[in-house]
Amino acid sequence: MHASDINSPSRRAFLQRSAQLAFTGAALPTLLNLAAMGDAAAFSAPDGSYKALVCIFLYGGSDYANTVVTYDDASHAKYSSIRTNIAIPKASLDATRLLPTTALPGREYAFHPSMLDLANLFNTGKAAVQLNVGPLVVPINKTQYKGSNRTLYPLPPNLFSHNDQQSIWQSTYPEGSTIGWGGDIGDLAMMSNTNSVFTCVSITGNSVFLSGDSSVAYQVSTGGAVKINAVTNNVYNSATVKTVINGLLRESRSHILENEYNRVTKRAIDTELQLTTSIGTAATNGSSAEFAPFVPVLSGNNLASQLKMVARLIAARSSLGAKRQVFFVSAGNYDLHDNLLAGQAQNMTILNNALNAFYQTTVNLGVADKVTSFTASDFGRTLTSNGDGSDHGWGSHHLIVGDAVKGQEFYGVAPPVSNTDTTSSEDQWHVGQGRLLPTTSVDQYAGTLATWFGVNPNSINGAVSELDSILPNLRNFGVTANGINYPKNMGFMQAP
């Protein structure tokens, strides 16, 4: 909980739930804590329609320069002279060239050659690119970054650190944070769902992104719900022991704490059974063609396996009682200090196949306009080659995919291609070695997604708005500074 946000809806949701959760305790397993949650929050889905956000986190630091590659002749020539042996030749980018837009006069881009499907989604209006986004506390330029006035121009803590920047991207705060903005959205959305347990779902283990004041990430594997072994399997090869444990876990107890523990355990067991049954029923009742896009890419593509499980959960949304959901999936191996060309080609192949298959599946399920996927990462990387790779950076380019996206467009400011340390305008938006100084904050990026999802950006009776309460730095934006407009909403989503 953000201590300064007394009027935050997340705080109100927490207070509403605190009495009911009093007996669950922090020492209980995550699954049991999760199963104990009930339905209470400030946010609702008045139209009754379904919406989902899917965060695809690229662990290690996504290399912006070889993901969204500058393509116009002048910029590509500068890029090639700086990246030397890790630049992608212009001819290799012809097939993934992104259609020029009026938003970037004189500038053109292409996706990595391994991203042909995603280039097609962009060029048909199903995907957009947010340029140069990263953690910012306030709008800041290079002079302010290099200056010493941290009262007026505070910096995100521990820049270029993996753990801290992963946490800041997911939660606004450095490593050790316990509340993420995906979880805060979940706090607000829980009331929309018949069963609030399925509001925030992670297919990739623990993450601060989905931790709210009340909501906790329900963790599933790529194969489905995680079961309590002693309840579902023989113990010491004995069915009798399993039966005894089942009885002990389900029976009423005279001691209030023992009885509450058993009640919570029973709910965890029932929740697992509900999920297993629901996704099985959805697969049985649906056509195999709905999930056909995943068939060619599952082998060795763990990200595709995670996104297929997300699709299966979305297909089962009605039986799960879900109208608003936030999902978290991830891929690793993005920390490419060396072997960047081969490593990036492999990473982009995985991302291209998995994300395109997921989008095509949402089309088959009839929810492509209700499900928005977006990428995030620790940070970008240096434009300068370190010999065979690139080093830790700051800002990066990210993708947003779905029919609710205002696609075939770039959002934000296209950074000049440079890596020299001067005061010229070309060098203004990097902080050495081609590390991008962000011109869009994570809060602006997240706020645009959250607003589409249904979070209220407007203050009511002078109180802090729902949007500002989950993204505390967002109130520093909505201004023009350093010759750049920093809107609270970047405009890449259709109206909610």
PDB file of C-alpha atoms in Angstrom, residues 262-458:
ATOM      1  CA  ASN A 262      -9.383 -26.032   7.360  1.00  0.00           C
ATOM      2  CA  ARG A 263     -11.973 -23.678   5.873  1.00  0.00           C
ATOM      3  CA  VAL A 264      -9.333 -21.918   3.832  1.00  0.00           C
ATOM      4  CA  THR A 265      -7.761 -25.214   2.755  1.00  0.00           C
ATOM      5  CA  LYS A 266     -11.135 -26.507   1.606  1.00  0.00           C
ATOM      6  CA  ARG A 267     -11.648 -23.373  -0.447  1.00  0.00           C
ATOM      7  CA  ALA A 268      -8.215 -23.834  -2.033  1.00  0.00           C
ATOM      8  CA  ILE A 269      -9.132 -27.402  -2.986  1.00  0.00           C
ATOM      9  CA  ASP A 270     -12.492 -26.303  -4.368  1.00  0.00           C
ATOM     10  CA  THR A 271     -10.856 -23.477  -6.342  1.00  0.00           C
ATOM     11  CA  GLU A 272      -8.387 -25.861  -7.963  1.00  0.00           C
ATOM     12  CA  LEU A 273     -11.231 -28.207  -8.876  1.00  0.00           C
ATOM     13  CA  GLN A 274     -13.263 -25.326 -10.331  1.00  0.00           C
ATOM     14  CA  LEU A 275     -10.368 -24.180 -12.486  1.00  0.00           C
ATOM     15  CA  THR A 276      -9.486 -27.684 -13.682  1.00  0.00           C
ATOM     16  CA  THR A 277     -13.101 -28.403 -14.555  1.00  0.00           C
ATOM     17  CA  SER A 278     -13.661 -25.029 -16.235  1.00  0.00           C
ATOM     18  CA  ILE A 279     -10.679 -25.111 -18.570  1.00  0.00           C
ATOM     19  CA  GLY A 280     -11.438 -28.741 -19.395  1.00  0.00           C
ATOM     20  CA  THR A 281     -15.056 -27.914 -20.197  1.00  0.00           C
ATOM     21  CA  ALA A 282     -14.030 -24.892 -22.297  1.00  0.00           C
ATOM     22  CA  ALA A 283     -11.639 -27.052 -24.321  1.00  0.00           C
ATOM     23  CA  THR A 284     -14.255 -29.786 -24.776  1.00  0.00           C
ATOM     24  CA  ASN A 285     -17.035 -27.421 -25.833  1.00  0.00           C
ATOM     25  CA  GLY A 286     -14.833 -25.298 -28.084  1.00  0.00           C
ATOM     26  CA  SER A 287     -13.498 -26.119 -31.505  1.00  0.00           C
ATOM     27  CA  SER A 288      -9.910 -27.355 -31.704  1.00  0.00           C
ATOM     28  CA  ALA A 289      -9.464 -24.710 -34.400  1.00  0.00           C
ATOM     29  CA  GLU A 290      -9.746 -22.012 -31.727  1.00  0.00           C
ATOM     30  CA  PHE A 291      -6.333 -22.971 -30.328  1.00  0.00           C
ATOM     31  CA  ALA A 292      -4.822 -24.152 -33.616  1.00  0.00           C
ATOM     32  CA  PRO A 293      -2.445 -21.152 -33.899  1.00  0.00           C
ATOM     33  CA  PHE A 294      -0.407 -22.545 -31.003  1.00  0.00           C
ATOM     34  CA  VAL A 295       0.190 -25.972 -32.523  1.00  0.00           C
ATOM     35  CA  PRO A 296       3.324 -25.151 -34.580  1.00  0.00           C
ATOM     36  CA  VAL A 297       5.037 -23.140 -31.842  1.00  0.00           C
ATOM     37  CA  LEU A 298       4.613 -25.071 -28.613  1.00  0.00           C
ATOM     38  CA  SER A 299       7.739 -27.187 -28.970  1.00  0.00           C
ATOM     39  CA  GLY A 300      10.474 -25.456 -27.012  1.00  0.00           C
ATOM     40  CA  ASN A 301       8.552 -22.166 -26.756  1.00  0.00           C
ATOM     41  CA  ASN A 302       7.686 -21.731 -23.102  1.00  0.00           C
ATOM     42  CA  LEU A 303       6.244 -18.271 -23.686  1.00  0.00           C
ATOM     43  CA  ALA A 304       3.778 -19.779 -26.159  1.00  0.00           C
ATOM     44  CA  SER A 305       2.858 -22.435 -23.582  1.00  0.00           C
ATOM     45  CA  GLN A 306       2.180 -19.704 -21.004  1.00  0.00           C
ATOM     46  CA  LEU A 307       0.061 -17.682 -23.425  1.00  0.00           C
ATOM     47  CA  LYS A 308      -1.877 -20.755 -24.458  1.00  0.00           C
ATOM     48  CA  MET A 309      -2.824 -21.273 -20.812  1.00  0.00           C
ATOM     49  CA  VAL A 310      -3.912 -17.616 -20.651  1.00  0.00           C
ATOM     50  CA  ALA A 311      -6.085 -18.266 -23.719  1.00  0.00           C
ATOM     51  CA  ARG A 312      -7.577 -21.361 -22.072  1.00  0.00           C
ATOM     52  CA  LEU A 313      -8.420 -19.342 -18.956  1.00  0.00           C
ATOM     53  CA  ILE A 314     -10.008 -16.637 -21.091  1.00  0.00           C
ATOM     54  CA  ALA A 315     -12.048 -19.275 -22.917  1.00  0.00           C
ATOM     55  CA  ALA A 316     -13.295 -20.456 -19.498  1.00  0.00           C
ATOM     56  CA  ARG A 317     -14.042 -16.936 -18.249  1.00  0.00           C
ATOM     57  CA  SER A 318     -17.800 -17.443 -17.915  1.00  0.00           C
ATOM     58  CA  SER A 319     -17.582 -20.560 -15.755  1.00  0.00           C
ATOM     59  CA  LEU A 320     -14.813 -18.904 -13.708  1.00  0.00           C
ATOM     60  CA  GLY A 321     -17.044 -15.877 -13.126  1.00  0.00           C
ATOM     61  CA  ALA A 322     -14.444 -13.488 -14.563  1.00  0.00           C
ATOM     62  CA  LYS A 323     -15.245 -10.183 -16.279  1.00  0.00           C
ATOM     63  CA  ARG A 324     -11.961  -8.401 -15.586  1.00  0.00           C
ATOM     64  CA  GLN A 325      -8.591 -10.177 -15.459  1.00  0.00           C
ATOM     65  CA  VAL A 326      -4.906  -9.243 -15.362  1.00  0.00           C
ATOM     66  CA  PHE A 327      -2.370 -11.865 -16.485  1.00  0.00           C
ATOM     67  CA  PHE A 328       1.408 -12.064 -16.177  1.00  0.00           C
ATOM     68  CA  VAL A 329       3.717 -14.171 -18.367  1.00  0.00           C
ATOM     69  CA  SER A 330       7.430 -13.862 -19.037  1.00  0.00           C
ATOM     70  CA  ALA A 331      10.437 -14.858 -21.104  1.00  0.00           C
ATOM     71  CA  GLY A 332      14.110 -14.727 -20.123  1.00  0.00           C
ATOM     72  CA  ASN A 333      17.548 -14.566 -21.780  1.00  0.00           C
ATOM     73  CA  TYR A 334      17.385 -10.878 -22.716  1.00  0.00           C
ATOM     74  CA  ASP A 335      20.591  -9.880 -20.874  1.00  0.00           C
ATOM     75  CA  LEU A 336      22.690 -10.003 -24.029  1.00  0.00           C
ATOM     76  CA  HIS A 337      26.091  -8.624 -23.084  1.00  0.00           C
ATOM     77  CA  ASP A 338      27.454 -10.909 -25.774  1.00  0.00           C
ATOM     78  CA  ASN A 339      26.229 -12.988 -28.692  1.00  0.00           C
ATOM     79  CA  LEU A 340      23.537 -10.386 -29.275  1.00  0.00           C
ATOM     80  CA  LEU A 341      22.803 -11.100 -32.925  1.00  0.00           C
ATOM     81  CA  ALA A 342      22.095 -14.808 -32.410  1.00  0.00           C
ATOM     82  CA  GLY A 343      20.471 -14.333 -28.994  1.00  0.00           C
ATOM     83  CA  GLN A 344      18.174 -11.556 -30.165  1.00  0.00           C
ATOM     84  CA  ALA A 345      17.132 -13.579 -33.225  1.00  0.00           C
ATOM     85  CA  GLN A 346      16.143 -16.461 -30.951  1.00  0.00           C
ATOM     86  CA  ASN A 347      14.303 -14.162 -28.519  1.00  0.00           C
ATOM     87  CA  MET A 348      12.393 -12.394 -31.267  1.00  0.00           C
ATOM     88  CA  THR A 349      11.419 -15.695 -32.874  1.00  0.00           C
ATOM     89  CA  ILE A 350       9.964 -16.864 -29.557  1.00  0.00           C
ATOM     90  CA  LEU A 351       8.139 -13.565 -28.990  1.00  0.00           C
ATOM     91  CA  ASN A 352       6.874 -13.330 -32.573  1.00  0.00           C
ATOM     92  CA  ASN A 353       5.497 -16.868 -32.670  1.00  0.00           C
ATOM     93  CA  ALA A 354       3.977 -16.786 -29.182  1.00  0.00           C
ATOM     94  CA  LEU A 355       2.388 -13.345 -29.329  1.00  0.00           C
ATOM     95  CA  ASN A 356       1.036 -13.788 -32.851  1.00  0.00           C
ATOM     96  CA  ALA A 357      -0.437 -17.194 -31.927  1.00  0.00           C
ATOM     97  CA  PHE A 358      -2.039 -15.666 -28.854  1.00  0.00           C
ATOM     98  CA  TYR A 359      -3.539 -12.803 -30.840  1.00  0.00           C
ATOM     99  CA  GLN A 360      -4.908 -15.174 -33.512  1.00  0.00           C
ATOM    100  CA  THR A 361      -6.417 -17.309 -30.758  1.00  0.00           C
ATOM    101  CA  THR A 362      -8.182 -14.284 -29.234  1.00  0.00           C
ATOM    102  CA  VAL A 363      -9.638 -13.694 -32.709  1.00  0.00           C
ATOM    103  CA  ASN A 364     -10.864 -17.295 -32.818  1.00  0.00           C
ATOM    104  CA  LEU A 365     -12.350 -16.918 -29.324  1.00  0.00           C
ATOM    105  CA  GLY A 366     -14.116 -13.701 -30.325  1.00  0.00           C
ATOM    106  CA  VAL A 367     -12.295 -11.547 -27.739  1.00  0.00           C
ATOM    107  CA  ALA A 368      -9.571  -9.819 -29.781  1.00  0.00           C
ATOM    108  CA  ASP A 369     -11.091  -6.420 -28.951  1.00  0.00           C
ATOM    109  CA  LYS A 370     -11.349  -7.333 -25.260  1.00  0.00           C
ATOM    110  CA  VAL A 371      -7.797  -8.611 -24.652  1.00  0.00           C
ATOM    111  CA  THR A 372      -4.770  -6.316 -24.829  1.00  0.00           C
ATOM    112  CA  SER A 373      -1.219  -7.671 -24.601  1.00  0.00           C
ATOM    113  CA  PHE A 374       1.806  -5.484 -23.944  1.00  0.00           C
ATOM    114  CA  THR A 375       5.523  -6.003 -23.455  1.00  0.00           C
ATOM    115  CA  ALA A 376       7.703  -4.711 -20.627  1.00  0.00           C
ATOM    116  CA  SER A 377      11.308  -5.277 -19.572  1.00  0.00           C
ATOM    117  CA  ASP A 378      13.951  -4.263 -17.018  1.00  0.00           C
ATOM    118  CA  PHE A 379      15.319  -1.590 -19.327  1.00  0.00           C
ATOM    119  CA  GLY A 380      16.621  -1.021 -22.834  1.00  0.00           C
ATOM    120  CA  ARG A 381      20.251  -1.465 -23.726  1.00  0.00           C
ATOM    121  CA  THR A 382      23.091   0.645 -25.062  1.00  0.00           C
ATOM    122  CA  LEU A 383      23.147   1.507 -28.734  1.00  0.00           C
ATOM    123  CA  THR A 384      26.926   1.184 -28.602  1.00  0.00           C
ATOM    124  CA  SER A 385      28.339  -2.300 -29.095  1.00  0.00           C
ATOM    125  CA  ASN A 386      30.551  -3.643 -26.314  1.00  0.00           C
ATOM    126  CA  GLY A 387      32.199  -5.977 -28.823  1.00  0.00           C
ATOM    127  CA  ASP A 388      29.620  -8.704 -29.246  1.00  0.00           C
ATOM    128  CA  GLY A 389      26.619  -7.365 -27.348  1.00  0.00           C
ATOM    129  CA  SER A 390      25.161  -4.352 -25.547  1.00  0.00           C
ATOM    130  CA  ASP A 391      25.110  -3.205 -21.936  1.00  0.00           C
ATOM    131  CA  HIS A 392      22.385  -2.084 -19.528  1.00  0.00           C
ATOM    132  CA  GLY A 393      20.351   0.923 -20.609  1.00  0.00           C
ATOM    133  CA  TRP A 394      17.237   2.840 -19.594  1.00  0.00           C
ATOM    134  CA  GLY A 395      14.437   3.625 -22.068  1.00  0.00           C
ATOM    135  CA  SER A 396      13.217   1.076 -24.615  1.00  0.00           C
ATOM    136  CA  HIS A 397      10.548   0.519 -27.262  1.00  0.00           C
ATOM    137  CA  HIS A 398       7.566  -1.702 -26.447  1.00  0.00           C
ATOM    138  CA  LEU A 399       4.654  -3.356 -28.258  1.00  0.00           C
ATOM    139  CA  ILE A 400       0.928  -3.242 -27.608  1.00  0.00           C
ATOM    140  CA  VAL A 401      -1.265  -5.808 -29.426  1.00  0.00           C
ATOM    141  CA  GLY A 402      -5.029  -6.271 -29.750  1.00  0.00           C
ATOM    142  CA  ASP A 403      -8.064  -5.017 -31.621  1.00  0.00           C
ATOM    143  CA  ALA A 404      -8.658  -2.297 -29.016  1.00  0.00           C
ATOM    144  CA  VAL A 405      -5.233  -0.834 -29.851  1.00  0.00           C
ATOM    145  CA  LYS A 406      -5.036   2.163 -32.181  1.00  0.00           C
ATOM    146  CA  GLY A 407      -2.579   0.282 -34.325  1.00  0.00           C
ATOM    147  CA  GLN A 408      -0.263   0.971 -37.237  1.00  0.00           C
ATOM    148  CA  GLU A 409       1.159   3.877 -35.293  1.00  0.00           C
ATOM    149  CA  PHE A 410       4.094   4.949 -33.151  1.00  0.00           C
ATOM    150  CA  TYR A 411       3.482   6.775 -29.882  1.00  0.00           C
ATOM    151  CA  GLY A 412       5.851   9.019 -28.008  1.00  0.00           C
ATOM    152  CA  VAL A 413       8.992  10.660 -29.334  1.00  0.00           C
ATOM    153  CA  ALA A 414      11.373   9.007 -31.802  1.00  0.00           C
ATOM    154  CA  PRO A 415      14.842   9.317 -30.253  1.00  0.00           C
ATOM    155  CA  PRO A 416      17.717  10.651 -32.360  1.00  0.00           C
ATOM    156  CA  VAL A 417      20.302   8.028 -33.314  1.00  0.00           C
ATOM    157  CA  SER A 418      23.383   9.023 -31.362  1.00  0.00           C
ATOM    158  CA  ASN A 419      25.820   7.877 -28.724  1.00  0.00           C
ATOM    159  CA  THR A 420      28.122  10.853 -28.248  1.00  0.00           C
ATOM    160  CA  ASP A 421      28.080  12.919 -25.077  1.00  0.00           C
ATOM    161  CA  THR A 422      27.522  16.515 -26.203  1.00  0.00           C
ATOM    162  CA  THR A 423      24.873  19.159 -25.661  1.00  0.00           C
ATOM    163  CA  SER A 424      23.620  19.030 -29.252  1.00  0.00           C
ATOM    164  CA  SER A 425      19.948  18.304 -29.907  1.00  0.00           C
ATOM    165  CA  GLU A 426      20.851  14.888 -31.334  1.00  0.00           C
ATOM    166  CA  ASP A 427      22.450  13.896 -28.044  1.00  0.00           C
ATOM    167  CA  GLN A 428      19.761  15.313 -25.772  1.00  0.00           C
ATOM    168  CA  TRP A 429      17.787  12.087 -25.291  1.00  0.00           C
ATOM    169  CA  HIS A 430      20.468   9.650 -24.263  1.00  0.00           C
ATOM    170  CA  VAL A 431      22.785   9.552 -21.262  1.00  0.00           C
ATOM    171  CA  GLY A 432      25.884   7.983 -22.762  1.00  0.00           C
ATOM    172  CA  GLN A 433      26.603   5.052 -25.088  1.00  0.00           C
ATOM    173  CA  GLY A 434      23.186   5.459 -26.658  1.00  0.00           C
ATOM    174  CA  ARG A 435      21.292   4.696 -23.432  1.00  0.00           C
ATOM    175  CA  LEU A 436      17.910   6.308 -24.025  1.00  0.00           C
ATOM    176  CA  LEU A 437      16.661   8.861 -21.525  1.00  0.00           C
ATOM    177  CA  PRO A 438      12.925   8.054 -21.566  1.00  0.00           C
ATOM    178  CA  THR A 439      10.515  10.545 -23.099  1.00  0.00           C
ATOM    179  CA  THR A 440       7.539   8.486 -21.885  1.00  0.00           C
ATOM    180  CA  SER A 441       7.269   7.209 -18.315  1.00  0.00           C
ATOM    181  CA  VAL A 442       6.147   3.740 -17.274  1.00  0.00           C
ATOM    182  CA  ASP A 443       3.310   5.507 -15.423  1.00  0.00           C
ATOM    183  CA  GLN A 444       2.043   7.066 -18.671  1.00  0.00           C
ATOM    184  CA  TYR A 445       2.283   3.698 -20.439  1.00  0.00           C
ATOM    185  CA  ALA A 446       0.560   1.862 -17.587  1.00  0.00           C
ATOM    186  CA  GLY A 447      -2.024   4.604 -17.117  1.00  0.00           C
ATOM    187  CA  THR A 448      -3.128   4.354 -20.743  1.00  0.00           C
ATOM    188  CA  LEU A 449      -3.658   0.602 -20.373  1.00  0.00           C
ATOM    189  CA  ALA A 450      -5.380   0.950 -16.990  1.00  0.00           C
ATOM    190  CA  THR A 451      -7.792   3.600 -18.275  1.00  0.00           C
ATOM    191  CA  TRP A 452      -8.898   1.337 -21.132  1.00  0.00           C
ATOM    192  CA  PHE A 453      -9.346  -1.472 -18.615  1.00  0.00           C
ATOM    193  CA  GLY A 454     -11.773   0.644 -16.617  1.00  0.00           C
ATOM    194  CA  VAL A 455      -9.753   2.470 -13.950  1.00  0.00           C
ATOM    195  CA  ASN A 456     -11.211   5.940 -13.435  1.00  0.00           C
ATOM    196  CA  PRO A 457      -8.743   8.731 -14.336  1.00  0.00           C
ATOM    197  CA  ASN A 458     -10.965  11.471 -12.887  1.00  0.00           C
TER     198      ASN A 458
END
